[in-house]
Coordinates of C-alpha atoms in Angstrom, one line a residue:
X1060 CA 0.0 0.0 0.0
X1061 CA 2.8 1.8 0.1
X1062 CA 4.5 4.1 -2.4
X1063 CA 7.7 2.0 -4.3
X1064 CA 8.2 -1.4 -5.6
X1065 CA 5.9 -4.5 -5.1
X1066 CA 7.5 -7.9 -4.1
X1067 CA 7.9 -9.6 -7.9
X1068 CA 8.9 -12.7 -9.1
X1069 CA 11.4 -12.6 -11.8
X1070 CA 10.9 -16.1 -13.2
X1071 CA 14.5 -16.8 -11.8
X1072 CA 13.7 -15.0 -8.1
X1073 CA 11.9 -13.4 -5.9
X1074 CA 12.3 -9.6 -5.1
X1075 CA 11.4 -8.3 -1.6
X1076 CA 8.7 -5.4 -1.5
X1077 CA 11.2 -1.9 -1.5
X1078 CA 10.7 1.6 -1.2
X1079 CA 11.9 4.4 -3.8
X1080 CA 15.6 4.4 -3.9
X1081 CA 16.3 1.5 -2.0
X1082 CA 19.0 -0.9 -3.6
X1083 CA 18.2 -4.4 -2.9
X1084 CA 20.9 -7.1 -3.3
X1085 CA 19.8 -10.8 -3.8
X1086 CA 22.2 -13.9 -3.9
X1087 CA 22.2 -16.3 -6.6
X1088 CA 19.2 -19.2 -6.0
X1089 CA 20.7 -22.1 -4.3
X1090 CA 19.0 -23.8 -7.4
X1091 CA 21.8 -22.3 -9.9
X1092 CA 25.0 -23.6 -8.4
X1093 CA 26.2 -24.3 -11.7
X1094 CA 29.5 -25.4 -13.0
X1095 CA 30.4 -25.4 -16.5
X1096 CA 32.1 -28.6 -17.7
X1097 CA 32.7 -30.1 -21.1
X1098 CA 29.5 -32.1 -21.2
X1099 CA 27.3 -28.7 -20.8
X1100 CA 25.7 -27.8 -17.4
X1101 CA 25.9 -29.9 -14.1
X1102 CA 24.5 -29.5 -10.4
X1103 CA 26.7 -28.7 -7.6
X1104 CA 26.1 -30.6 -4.8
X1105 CA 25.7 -27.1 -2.7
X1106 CA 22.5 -26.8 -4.8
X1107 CA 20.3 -27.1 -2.3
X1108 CA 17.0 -24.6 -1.2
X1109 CA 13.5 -25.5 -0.2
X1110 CA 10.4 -24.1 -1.6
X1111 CA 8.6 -21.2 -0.3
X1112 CA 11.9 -20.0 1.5
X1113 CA 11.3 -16.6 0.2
X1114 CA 14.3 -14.6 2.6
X1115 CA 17.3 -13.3 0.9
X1116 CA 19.9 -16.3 0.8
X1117 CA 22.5 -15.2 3.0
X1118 CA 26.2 -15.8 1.3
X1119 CA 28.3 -18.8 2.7
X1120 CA 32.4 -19.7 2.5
X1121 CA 31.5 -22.5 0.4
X1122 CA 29.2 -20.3 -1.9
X1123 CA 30.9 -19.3 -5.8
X1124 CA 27.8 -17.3 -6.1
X1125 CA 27.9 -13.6 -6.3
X1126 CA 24.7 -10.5 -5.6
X1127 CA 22.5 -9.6 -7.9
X1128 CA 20.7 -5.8 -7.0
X1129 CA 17.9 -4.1 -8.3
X1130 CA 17.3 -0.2 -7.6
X1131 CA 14.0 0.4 -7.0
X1132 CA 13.3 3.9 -8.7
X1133 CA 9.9 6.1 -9.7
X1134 CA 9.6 3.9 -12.5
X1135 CA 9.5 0.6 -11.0
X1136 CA 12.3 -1.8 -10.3
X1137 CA 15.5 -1.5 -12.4
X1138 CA 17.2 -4.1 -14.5
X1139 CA 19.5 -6.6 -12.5
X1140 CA 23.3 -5.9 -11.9
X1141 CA 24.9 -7.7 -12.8
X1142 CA 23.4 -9.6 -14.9
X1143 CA 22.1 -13.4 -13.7
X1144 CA 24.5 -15.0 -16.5
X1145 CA 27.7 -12.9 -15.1
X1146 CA 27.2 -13.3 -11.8
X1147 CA 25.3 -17.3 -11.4
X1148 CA 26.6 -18.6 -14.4
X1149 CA 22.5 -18.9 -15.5
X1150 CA 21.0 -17.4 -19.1
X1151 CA 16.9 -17.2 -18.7
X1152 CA 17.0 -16.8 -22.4
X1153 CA 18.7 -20.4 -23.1
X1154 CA 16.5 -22.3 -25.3
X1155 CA 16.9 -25.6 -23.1
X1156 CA 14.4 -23.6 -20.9
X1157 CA 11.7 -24.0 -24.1
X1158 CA 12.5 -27.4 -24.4
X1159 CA 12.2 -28.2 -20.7
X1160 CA 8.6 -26.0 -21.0
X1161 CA 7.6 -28.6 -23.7
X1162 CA 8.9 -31.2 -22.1
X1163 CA 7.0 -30.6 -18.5
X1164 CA 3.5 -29.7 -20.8
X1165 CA 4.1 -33.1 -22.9
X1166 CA 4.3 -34.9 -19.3
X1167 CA 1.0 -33.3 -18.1
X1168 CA -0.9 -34.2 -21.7
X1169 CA -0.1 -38.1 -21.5
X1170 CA -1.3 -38.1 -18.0
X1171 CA -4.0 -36.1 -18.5
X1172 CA -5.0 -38.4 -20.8
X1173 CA -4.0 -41.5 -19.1
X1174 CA -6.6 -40.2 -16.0
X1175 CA -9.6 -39.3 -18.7
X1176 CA -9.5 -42.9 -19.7
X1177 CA -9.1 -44.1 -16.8
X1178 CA -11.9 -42.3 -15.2
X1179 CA -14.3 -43.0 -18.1
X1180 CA -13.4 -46.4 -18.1
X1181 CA -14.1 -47.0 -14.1
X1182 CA -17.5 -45.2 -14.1
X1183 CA -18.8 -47.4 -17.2
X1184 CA -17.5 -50.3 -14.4
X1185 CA -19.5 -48.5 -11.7
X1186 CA -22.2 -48.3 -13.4
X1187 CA -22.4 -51.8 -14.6
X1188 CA -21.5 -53.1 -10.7
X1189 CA -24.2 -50.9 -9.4
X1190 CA -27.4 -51.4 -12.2
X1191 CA -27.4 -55.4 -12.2
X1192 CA -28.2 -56.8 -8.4
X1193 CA -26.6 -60.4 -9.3
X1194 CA -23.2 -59.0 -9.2
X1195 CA -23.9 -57.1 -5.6
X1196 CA -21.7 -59.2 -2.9
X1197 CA -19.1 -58.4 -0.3
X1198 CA -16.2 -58.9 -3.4
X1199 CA -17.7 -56.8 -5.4
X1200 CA -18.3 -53.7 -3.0
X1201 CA -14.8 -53.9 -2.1
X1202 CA -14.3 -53.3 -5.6
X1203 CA -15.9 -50.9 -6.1
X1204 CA -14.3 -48.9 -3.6
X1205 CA -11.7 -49.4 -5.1
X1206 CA -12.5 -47.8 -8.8
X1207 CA -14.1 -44.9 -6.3
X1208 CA -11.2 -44.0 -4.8
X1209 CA -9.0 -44.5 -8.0
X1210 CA -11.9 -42.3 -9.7
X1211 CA -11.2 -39.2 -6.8
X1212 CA -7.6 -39.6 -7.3
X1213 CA -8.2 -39.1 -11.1
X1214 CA -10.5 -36.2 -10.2
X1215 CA -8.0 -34.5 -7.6
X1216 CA -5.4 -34.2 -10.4
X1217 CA -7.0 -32.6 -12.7
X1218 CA -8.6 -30.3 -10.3
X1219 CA -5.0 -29.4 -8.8
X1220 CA -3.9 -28.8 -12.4
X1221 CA -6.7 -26.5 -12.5
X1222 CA -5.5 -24.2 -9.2
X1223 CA -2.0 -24.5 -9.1
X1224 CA -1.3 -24.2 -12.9
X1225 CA -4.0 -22.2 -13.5
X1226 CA -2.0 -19.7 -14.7
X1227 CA 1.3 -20.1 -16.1
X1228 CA 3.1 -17.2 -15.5
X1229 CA 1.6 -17.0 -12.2
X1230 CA 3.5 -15.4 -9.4
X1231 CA 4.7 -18.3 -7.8
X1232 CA 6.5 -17.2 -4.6
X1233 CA 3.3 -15.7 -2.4
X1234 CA 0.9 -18.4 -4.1
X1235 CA -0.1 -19.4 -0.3
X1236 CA -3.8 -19.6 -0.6
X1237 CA -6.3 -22.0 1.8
X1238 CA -7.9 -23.1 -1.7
X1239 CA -5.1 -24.1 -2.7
X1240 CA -3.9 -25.9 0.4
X1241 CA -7.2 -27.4 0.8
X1242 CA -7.0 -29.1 -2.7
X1243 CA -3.5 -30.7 -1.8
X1244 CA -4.8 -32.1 1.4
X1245 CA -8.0 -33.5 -0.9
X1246 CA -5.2 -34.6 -3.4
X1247 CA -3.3 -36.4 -0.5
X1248 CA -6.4 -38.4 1.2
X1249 CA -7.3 -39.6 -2.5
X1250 CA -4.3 -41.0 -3.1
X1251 CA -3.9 -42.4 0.5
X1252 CA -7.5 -43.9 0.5
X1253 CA -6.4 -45.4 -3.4
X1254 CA -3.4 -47.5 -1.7
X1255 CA -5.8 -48.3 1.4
X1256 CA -8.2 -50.0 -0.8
X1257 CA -5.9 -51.9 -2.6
X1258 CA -4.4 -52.9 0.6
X1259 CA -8.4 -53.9 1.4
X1260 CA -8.3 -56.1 -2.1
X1261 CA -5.2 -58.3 -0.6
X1262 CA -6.4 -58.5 3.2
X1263 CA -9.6 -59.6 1.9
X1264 CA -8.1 -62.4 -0.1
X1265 CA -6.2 -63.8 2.4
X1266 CA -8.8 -63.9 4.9
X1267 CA -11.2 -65.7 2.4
X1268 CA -8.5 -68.5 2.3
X1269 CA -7.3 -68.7 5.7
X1270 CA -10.7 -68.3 7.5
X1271 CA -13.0 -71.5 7.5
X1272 CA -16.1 -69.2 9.0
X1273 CA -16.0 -65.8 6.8
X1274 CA -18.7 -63.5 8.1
X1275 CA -18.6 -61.3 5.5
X1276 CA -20.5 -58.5 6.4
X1277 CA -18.8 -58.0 9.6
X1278 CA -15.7 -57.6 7.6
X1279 CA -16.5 -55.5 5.7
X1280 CA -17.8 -53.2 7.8
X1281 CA -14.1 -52.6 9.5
X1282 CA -12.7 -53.0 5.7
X1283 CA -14.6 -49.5 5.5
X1284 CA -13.3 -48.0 8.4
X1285 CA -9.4 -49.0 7.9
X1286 CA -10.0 -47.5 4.0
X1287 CA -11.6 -44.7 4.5
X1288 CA -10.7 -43.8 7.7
X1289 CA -7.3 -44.4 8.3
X1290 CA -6.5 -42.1 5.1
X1291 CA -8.6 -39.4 6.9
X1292 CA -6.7 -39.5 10.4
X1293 CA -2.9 -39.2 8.7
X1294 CA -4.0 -36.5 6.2
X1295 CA -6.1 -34.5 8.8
X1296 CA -2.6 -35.0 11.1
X1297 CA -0.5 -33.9 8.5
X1298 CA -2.6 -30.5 7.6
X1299 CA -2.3 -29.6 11.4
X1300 CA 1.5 -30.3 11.5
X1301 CA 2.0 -28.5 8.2
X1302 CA -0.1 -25.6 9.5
X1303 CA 1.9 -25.0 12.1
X1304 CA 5.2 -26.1 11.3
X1305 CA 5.9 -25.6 7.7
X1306 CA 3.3 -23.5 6.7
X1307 CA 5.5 -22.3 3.6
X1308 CA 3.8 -22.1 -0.5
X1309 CA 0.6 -24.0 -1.7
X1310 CA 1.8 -27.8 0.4
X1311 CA 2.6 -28.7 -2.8
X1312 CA 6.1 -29.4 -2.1
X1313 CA 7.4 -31.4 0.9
X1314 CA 11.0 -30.6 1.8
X1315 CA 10.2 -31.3 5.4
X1316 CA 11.1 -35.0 5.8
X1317 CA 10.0 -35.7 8.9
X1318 CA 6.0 -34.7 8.0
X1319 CA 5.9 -36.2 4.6
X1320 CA 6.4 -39.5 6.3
X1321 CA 2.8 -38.9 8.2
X1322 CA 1.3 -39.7 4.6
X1323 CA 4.2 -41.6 2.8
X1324 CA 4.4 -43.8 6.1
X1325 CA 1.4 -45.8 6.5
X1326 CA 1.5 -45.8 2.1
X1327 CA 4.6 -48.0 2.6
X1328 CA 3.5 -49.6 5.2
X1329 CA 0.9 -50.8 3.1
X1330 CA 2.2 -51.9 0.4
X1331 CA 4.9 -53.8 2.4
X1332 CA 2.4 -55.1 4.3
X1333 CA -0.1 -56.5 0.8
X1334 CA 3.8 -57.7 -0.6
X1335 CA 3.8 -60.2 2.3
X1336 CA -0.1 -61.1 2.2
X1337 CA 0.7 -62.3 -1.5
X1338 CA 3.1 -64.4 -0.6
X1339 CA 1.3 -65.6 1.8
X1340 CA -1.9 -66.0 -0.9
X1341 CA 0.5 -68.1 -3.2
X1342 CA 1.7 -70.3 -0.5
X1343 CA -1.8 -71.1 0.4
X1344 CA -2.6 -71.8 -3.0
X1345 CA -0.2 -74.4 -4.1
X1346 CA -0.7 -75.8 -0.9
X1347 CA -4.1 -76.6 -1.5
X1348 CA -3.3 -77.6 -5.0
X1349 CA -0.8 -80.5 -3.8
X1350 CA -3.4 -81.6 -1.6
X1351 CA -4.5 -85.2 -2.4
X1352 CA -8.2 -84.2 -1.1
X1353 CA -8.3 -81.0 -3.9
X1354 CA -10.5 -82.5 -6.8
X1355 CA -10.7 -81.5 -10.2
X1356 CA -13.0 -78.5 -10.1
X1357 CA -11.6 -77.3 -7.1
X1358 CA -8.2 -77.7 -8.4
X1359 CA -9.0 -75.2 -11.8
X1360 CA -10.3 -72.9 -9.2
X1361 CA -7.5 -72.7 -7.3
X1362 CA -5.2 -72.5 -10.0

Protein backbone atom coordinates (compact mmCIF):
# COMPACT_ATOMS: atom_id res chain seq x y z
CA UNK A 1 0.00 0.00 0.00
CA UNK A 2 2.79 1.82 0.09
CA UNK A 3 4.54 4.10 -2.35
CA UNK A 4 7.70 1.98 -4.26
CA UNK A 5 8.21 -1.42 -5.65
CA UNK A 6 5.88 -4.47 -5.11
CA UNK A 7 7.47 -7.86 -4.09
CA UNK A 8 7.93 -9.55 -7.91
CA UNK A 9 8.87 -12.70 -9.06
CA UNK A 10 11.45 -12.64 -11.81
CA UNK A 11 10.90 -16.12 -13.17
CA UNK A 12 14.45 -16.79 -11.76
CA UNK A 13 13.67 -15.02 -8.13
CA UNK A 14 11.94 -13.43 -5.89
CA UNK A 15 12.35 -9.61 -5.05
CA UNK A 16 11.42 -8.29 -1.57
CA UNK A 17 8.74 -5.43 -1.50
CA UNK A 18 11.18 -1.94 -1.46
CA UNK A 19 10.65 1.61 -1.17
CA UNK A 20 11.90 4.39 -3.82
CA UNK A 21 15.64 4.43 -3.93
CA UNK A 22 16.31 1.52 -1.96
CA UNK A 23 18.97 -0.91 -3.56
CA UNK A 24 18.17 -4.45 -2.87
CA UNK A 25 20.88 -7.12 -3.29
CA UNK A 26 19.84 -10.85 -3.79
CA UNK A 27 22.24 -13.90 -3.88
CA UNK A 28 22.16 -16.30 -6.57
CA UNK A 29 19.22 -19.19 -5.96
CA UNK A 30 20.72 -22.13 -4.35
CA UNK A 31 19.01 -23.84 -7.39
CA UNK A 32 21.79 -22.34 -9.89
CA UNK A 33 24.98 -23.58 -8.44
CA UNK A 34 26.21 -24.30 -11.75
CA UNK A 35 29.54 -25.35 -12.97
CA UNK A 36 30.42 -25.44 -16.54
CA UNK A 37 32.13 -28.58 -17.68
CA UNK A 38 32.74 -30.13 -21.12
CA UNK A 39 29.53 -32.08 -21.21
CA UNK A 40 27.33 -28.70 -20.76
CA UNK A 41 25.65 -27.80 -17.41
CA UNK A 42 25.93 -29.90 -14.11
CA UNK A 43 24.47 -29.51 -10.39
CA UNK A 44 26.72 -28.72 -7.65
CA UNK A 45 26.09 -30.60 -4.78
CA UNK A 46 25.68 -27.12 -2.74
CA UNK A 47 22.46 -26.77 -4.85
CA UNK A 48 20.27 -27.08 -2.31
CA UNK A 49 17.01 -24.62 -1.19
CA UNK A 50 13.46 -25.51 -0.20
CA UNK A 51 10.40 -24.11 -1.63
CA UNK A 52 8.65 -21.22 -0.26
CA UNK A 53 11.94 -19.96 1.50
CA UNK A 54 11.33 -16.61 0.19
CA UNK A 55 14.27 -14.59 2.57
CA UNK A 56 17.29 -13.26 0.87
CA UNK A 57 19.85 -16.33 0.84
CA UNK A 58 22.54 -15.20 3.03
CA UNK A 59 26.22 -15.76 1.33
CA UNK A 60 28.25 -18.84 2.71
CA UNK A 61 32.38 -19.69 2.51
CA UNK A 62 31.54 -22.53 0.36
CA UNK A 63 29.23 -20.31 -1.88
CA UNK A 64 30.86 -19.29 -5.80
CA UNK A 65 27.79 -17.27 -6.11
CA UNK A 66 27.95 -13.62 -6.33
CA UNK A 67 24.65 -10.54 -5.57
CA UNK A 68 22.51 -9.56 -7.90
CA UNK A 69 20.75 -5.77 -6.98
CA UNK A 70 17.88 -4.06 -8.29
CA UNK A 71 17.31 -0.23 -7.65
CA UNK A 72 13.98 0.37 -7.03
CA UNK A 73 13.29 3.89 -8.72
CA UNK A 74 9.93 6.14 -9.66
CA UNK A 75 9.64 3.87 -12.53
CA UNK A 76 9.52 0.57 -11.04
CA UNK A 77 12.28 -1.79 -10.30
CA UNK A 78 15.52 -1.45 -12.42
CA UNK A 79 17.20 -4.14 -14.52
CA UNK A 80 19.50 -6.56 -12.51
CA UNK A 81 23.26 -5.89 -11.87
CA UNK A 82 24.91 -7.71 -12.81
CA UNK A 83 23.41 -9.63 -14.94
CA UNK A 84 22.09 -13.43 -13.70
CA UNK A 85 24.52 -15.03 -16.53
CA UNK A 86 27.69 -12.91 -15.06
CA UNK A 87 27.24 -13.25 -11.77
CA UNK A 88 25.28 -17.30 -11.38
CA UNK A 89 26.59 -18.59 -14.41
CA UNK A 90 22.48 -18.94 -15.48
CA UNK A 91 21.01 -17.36 -19.11
CA UNK A 92 16.91 -17.19 -18.66
CA UNK A 93 16.99 -16.76 -22.43
CA UNK A 94 18.73 -20.42 -23.13
CA UNK A 95 16.53 -22.30 -25.34
CA UNK A 96 16.88 -25.62 -23.10
CA UNK A 97 14.45 -23.57 -20.93
CA UNK A 98 11.73 -23.99 -24.06
CA UNK A 99 12.52 -27.37 -24.39
CA UNK A 100 12.19 -28.19 -20.74
CA UNK A 101 8.58 -26.04 -20.96
CA UNK A 102 7.62 -28.62 -23.74
CA UNK A 103 8.95 -31.25 -22.05
CA UNK A 104 6.97 -30.61 -18.53
CA UNK A 105 3.50 -29.67 -20.83
CA UNK A 106 4.13 -33.12 -22.85
CA UNK A 107 4.31 -34.87 -19.32
CA UNK A 108 1.01 -33.30 -18.14
CA UNK A 109 -0.89 -34.20 -21.74
CA UNK A 110 -0.09 -38.08 -21.54
CA UNK A 111 -1.26 -38.14 -18.04
CA UNK A 112 -3.99 -36.08 -18.55
CA UNK A 113 -4.97 -38.45 -20.81
CA UNK A 114 -3.96 -41.54 -19.10
CA UNK A 115 -6.57 -40.22 -16.02
CA UNK A 116 -9.55 -39.34 -18.66
CA UNK A 117 -9.45 -42.86 -19.72
CA UNK A 118 -9.13 -44.05 -16.75
CA UNK A 119 -11.86 -42.25 -15.19
CA UNK A 120 -14.34 -42.98 -18.07
CA UNK A 121 -13.36 -46.41 -18.08
CA UNK A 122 -14.11 -46.97 -14.13
CA UNK A 123 -17.45 -45.18 -14.06
CA UNK A 124 -18.85 -47.43 -17.22
CA UNK A 125 -17.54 -50.32 -14.41
CA UNK A 126 -19.50 -48.49 -11.68
CA UNK A 127 -22.20 -48.34 -13.41
CA UNK A 128 -22.39 -51.79 -14.63
CA UNK A 129 -21.45 -53.06 -10.71
CA UNK A 130 -24.23 -50.85 -9.37
CA UNK A 131 -27.37 -51.43 -12.18
CA UNK A 132 -27.42 -55.41 -12.17
CA UNK A 133 -28.19 -56.79 -8.42
CA UNK A 134 -26.57 -60.36 -9.31
CA UNK A 135 -23.17 -59.00 -9.24
CA UNK A 136 -23.87 -57.11 -5.59
CA UNK A 137 -21.75 -59.17 -2.86
CA UNK A 138 -19.10 -58.42 -0.27
CA UNK A 139 -16.16 -58.89 -3.38
CA UNK A 140 -17.66 -56.84 -5.39
CA UNK A 141 -18.27 -53.68 -3.00
CA UNK A 142 -14.83 -53.91 -2.14
CA UNK A 143 -14.31 -53.34 -5.62
CA UNK A 144 -15.93 -50.89 -6.12
CA UNK A 145 -14.31 -48.95 -3.56
CA UNK A 146 -11.67 -49.41 -5.13
CA UNK A 147 -12.51 -47.76 -8.83
CA UNK A 148 -14.15 -44.92 -6.34
CA UNK A 149 -11.21 -43.98 -4.78
CA UNK A 150 -9.03 -44.48 -8.02
CA UNK A 151 -11.94 -42.31 -9.74
CA UNK A 152 -11.24 -39.19 -6.80
CA UNK A 153 -7.60 -39.62 -7.28
CA UNK A 154 -8.15 -39.08 -11.09
CA UNK A 155 -10.48 -36.18 -10.16
CA UNK A 156 -8.00 -34.47 -7.58
CA UNK A 157 -5.41 -34.19 -10.43
CA UNK A 158 -7.02 -32.62 -12.71
CA UNK A 159 -8.56 -30.28 -10.33
CA UNK A 160 -4.98 -29.41 -8.76
CA UNK A 161 -3.86 -28.76 -12.39
CA UNK A 162 -6.67 -26.50 -12.50
CA UNK A 163 -5.52 -24.17 -9.20
CA UNK A 164 -2.05 -24.49 -9.07
CA UNK A 165 -1.33 -24.20 -12.93
CA UNK A 166 -4.01 -22.24 -13.52
CA UNK A 167 -1.99 -19.71 -14.70
CA UNK A 168 1.35 -20.10 -16.12
CA UNK A 169 3.09 -17.22 -15.54
CA UNK A 170 1.60 -17.00 -12.16
CA UNK A 171 3.53 -15.41 -9.42
CA UNK A 172 4.68 -18.32 -7.75
CA UNK A 173 6.46 -17.24 -4.64
CA UNK A 174 3.35 -15.67 -2.41
CA UNK A 175 0.88 -18.37 -4.15
CA UNK A 176 -0.10 -19.40 -0.33
CA UNK A 177 -3.79 -19.61 -0.60
CA UNK A 178 -6.33 -22.00 1.75
CA UNK A 179 -7.88 -23.11 -1.72
CA UNK A 180 -5.13 -24.08 -2.71
CA UNK A 181 -3.93 -25.86 0.41
CA UNK A 182 -7.21 -27.40 0.82
CA UNK A 183 -6.99 -29.14 -2.71
CA UNK A 184 -3.54 -30.72 -1.80
CA UNK A 185 -4.80 -32.07 1.40
CA UNK A 186 -7.96 -33.51 -0.88
CA UNK A 187 -5.24 -34.60 -3.40
CA UNK A 188 -3.30 -36.42 -0.54
CA UNK A 189 -6.35 -38.36 1.16
CA UNK A 190 -7.30 -39.59 -2.55
CA UNK A 191 -4.30 -41.00 -3.11
CA UNK A 192 -3.90 -42.41 0.52
CA UNK A 193 -7.51 -43.93 0.51
CA UNK A 194 -6.39 -45.40 -3.40
CA UNK A 195 -3.42 -47.48 -1.66
CA UNK A 196 -5.79 -48.26 1.42
CA UNK A 197 -8.16 -49.97 -0.81
CA UNK A 198 -5.85 -51.87 -2.57
CA UNK A 199 -4.40 -52.85 0.62
CA UNK A 200 -8.44 -53.95 1.35
CA UNK A 201 -8.27 -56.07 -2.10
CA UNK A 202 -5.18 -58.32 -0.65
CA UNK A 203 -6.41 -58.52 3.23
CA UNK A 204 -9.65 -59.64 1.89
CA UNK A 205 -8.08 -62.36 -0.11
CA UNK A 206 -6.18 -63.79 2.39
CA UNK A 207 -8.84 -63.94 4.88
CA UNK A 208 -11.22 -65.69 2.37
CA UNK A 209 -8.52 -68.51 2.29
CA UNK A 210 -7.31 -68.65 5.75
CA UNK A 211 -10.73 -68.33 7.50
CA UNK A 212 -13.05 -71.54 7.48
CA UNK A 213 -16.14 -69.20 8.99
CA UNK A 214 -15.96 -65.85 6.85
CA UNK A 215 -18.71 -63.51 8.07
CA UNK A 216 -18.58 -61.33 5.53
CA UNK A 217 -20.49 -58.48 6.41
CA UNK A 218 -18.79 -58.01 9.65
CA UNK A 219 -15.68 -57.61 7.62
CA UNK A 220 -16.54 -55.50 5.66
CA UNK A 221 -17.81 -53.24 7.80
CA UNK A 222 -14.11 -52.59 9.49
CA UNK A 223 -12.73 -52.97 5.67
CA UNK A 224 -14.56 -49.48 5.50
CA UNK A 225 -13.27 -48.04 8.44
CA UNK A 226 -9.44 -49.03 7.91
CA UNK A 227 -9.99 -47.46 3.96
CA UNK A 228 -11.62 -44.72 4.48
CA UNK A 229 -10.74 -43.82 7.66
CA UNK A 230 -7.29 -44.39 8.33
CA UNK A 231 -6.51 -42.08 5.13
CA UNK A 232 -8.57 -39.35 6.91
CA UNK A 233 -6.75 -39.55 10.37
CA UNK A 234 -2.92 -39.19 8.70
CA UNK A 235 -4.00 -36.52 6.25
CA UNK A 236 -6.09 -34.52 8.85
CA UNK A 237 -2.56 -35.01 11.14
CA UNK A 238 -0.46 -33.92 8.51
CA UNK A 239 -2.58 -30.53 7.57
CA UNK A 240 -2.30 -29.58 11.42
CA UNK A 241 1.50 -30.27 11.49
CA UNK A 242 1.97 -28.47 8.20
CA UNK A 243 -0.10 -25.62 9.47
CA UNK A 244 1.91 -24.96 12.14
CA UNK A 245 5.21 -26.07 11.28
CA UNK A 246 5.90 -25.58 7.65
CA UNK A 247 3.30 -23.45 6.71
CA UNK A 248 5.47 -22.29 3.56
CA UNK A 249 3.80 -22.11 -0.48
CA UNK A 250 0.63 -24.03 -1.70
CA UNK A 251 1.85 -27.81 0.45
CA UNK A 252 2.60 -28.68 -2.82
CA UNK A 253 6.07 -29.42 -2.09
CA UNK A 254 7.39 -31.43 0.91
CA UNK A 255 11.01 -30.58 1.79
CA UNK A 256 10.23 -31.33 5.45
CA UNK A 257 11.15 -34.98 5.81
CA UNK A 258 10.02 -35.74 8.87
CA UNK A 259 6.01 -34.75 7.97
CA UNK A 260 5.85 -36.22 4.59
CA UNK A 261 6.36 -39.46 6.30
CA UNK A 262 2.78 -38.90 8.21
CA UNK A 263 1.30 -39.73 4.63
CA UNK A 264 4.18 -41.58 2.75
CA UNK A 265 4.45 -43.75 6.07
CA UNK A 266 1.43 -45.77 6.53
CA UNK A 267 1.48 -45.83 2.09
CA UNK A 268 4.60 -48.04 2.61
CA UNK A 269 3.46 -49.62 5.15
CA UNK A 270 0.89 -50.83 3.07
CA UNK A 271 2.22 -51.89 0.37
CA UNK A 272 4.91 -53.85 2.36
CA UNK A 273 2.39 -55.08 4.33
CA UNK A 274 -0.08 -56.47 0.78
CA UNK A 275 3.81 -57.71 -0.61
CA UNK A 276 3.84 -60.18 2.27
CA UNK A 277 -0.14 -61.08 2.21
CA UNK A 278 0.71 -62.32 -1.53
CA UNK A 279 3.15 -64.42 -0.65
CA UNK A 280 1.26 -65.64 1.81
CA UNK A 281 -1.93 -66.05 -0.85
CA UNK A 282 0.47 -68.12 -3.23
CA UNK A 283 1.68 -70.32 -0.46
CA UNK A 284 -1.84 -71.12 0.36
CA UNK A 285 -2.64 -71.82 -2.96
CA UNK A 286 -0.18 -74.42 -4.08
CA UNK A 287 -0.65 -75.84 -0.86
CA UNK A 288 -4.09 -76.63 -1.50
CA UNK A 289 -3.29 -77.56 -4.98
CA UNK A 290 -0.75 -80.48 -3.75
CA UNK A 291 -3.36 -81.63 -1.64
CA UNK A 292 -4.47 -85.23 -2.38
CA UNK A 293 -8.23 -84.17 -1.08
CA UNK A 294 -8.33 -81.04 -3.92
CA UNK A 295 -10.50 -82.46 -6.85
CA UNK A 296 -10.71 -81.53 -10.21
CA UNK A 297 -13.03 -78.46 -10.15
CA UNK A 298 -11.59 -77.28 -7.06
CA UNK A 299 -8.17 -77.72 -8.38
CA UNK A 300 -9.02 -75.17 -11.82
CA UNK A 301 -10.33 -72.89 -9.20
CA UNK A 302 -7.46 -72.74 -7.31
CA UNK A 303 -5.19 -72.50 -9.97
Amino acid sequence: SSIGCPGMWDNITCWKPASVGEIVFVKCPALFRFIISEDGWEVDNLGQTHAGDYDLLESTAQSPLGDISRNCTEDGWSEPFPHYYDACGFDENETESDNQDYYYLSVKALYTVGYSTSLVSLTTAMVILCRFRKLHCTRNFIHMNLFVSFILRAISVFIKDGVLYAEQDGNHCFISTVECKAVMVFFHYCVMSNYFWLFIEGLYLFTLLVETFFPERRYFYWYTIIGWGTPTICVTVWAVLRLHFDDTGCWDMNDNTALWWVIKGPVVGSIMINFVLFIGIIVILVQKLQSPDIGGNESSIYL
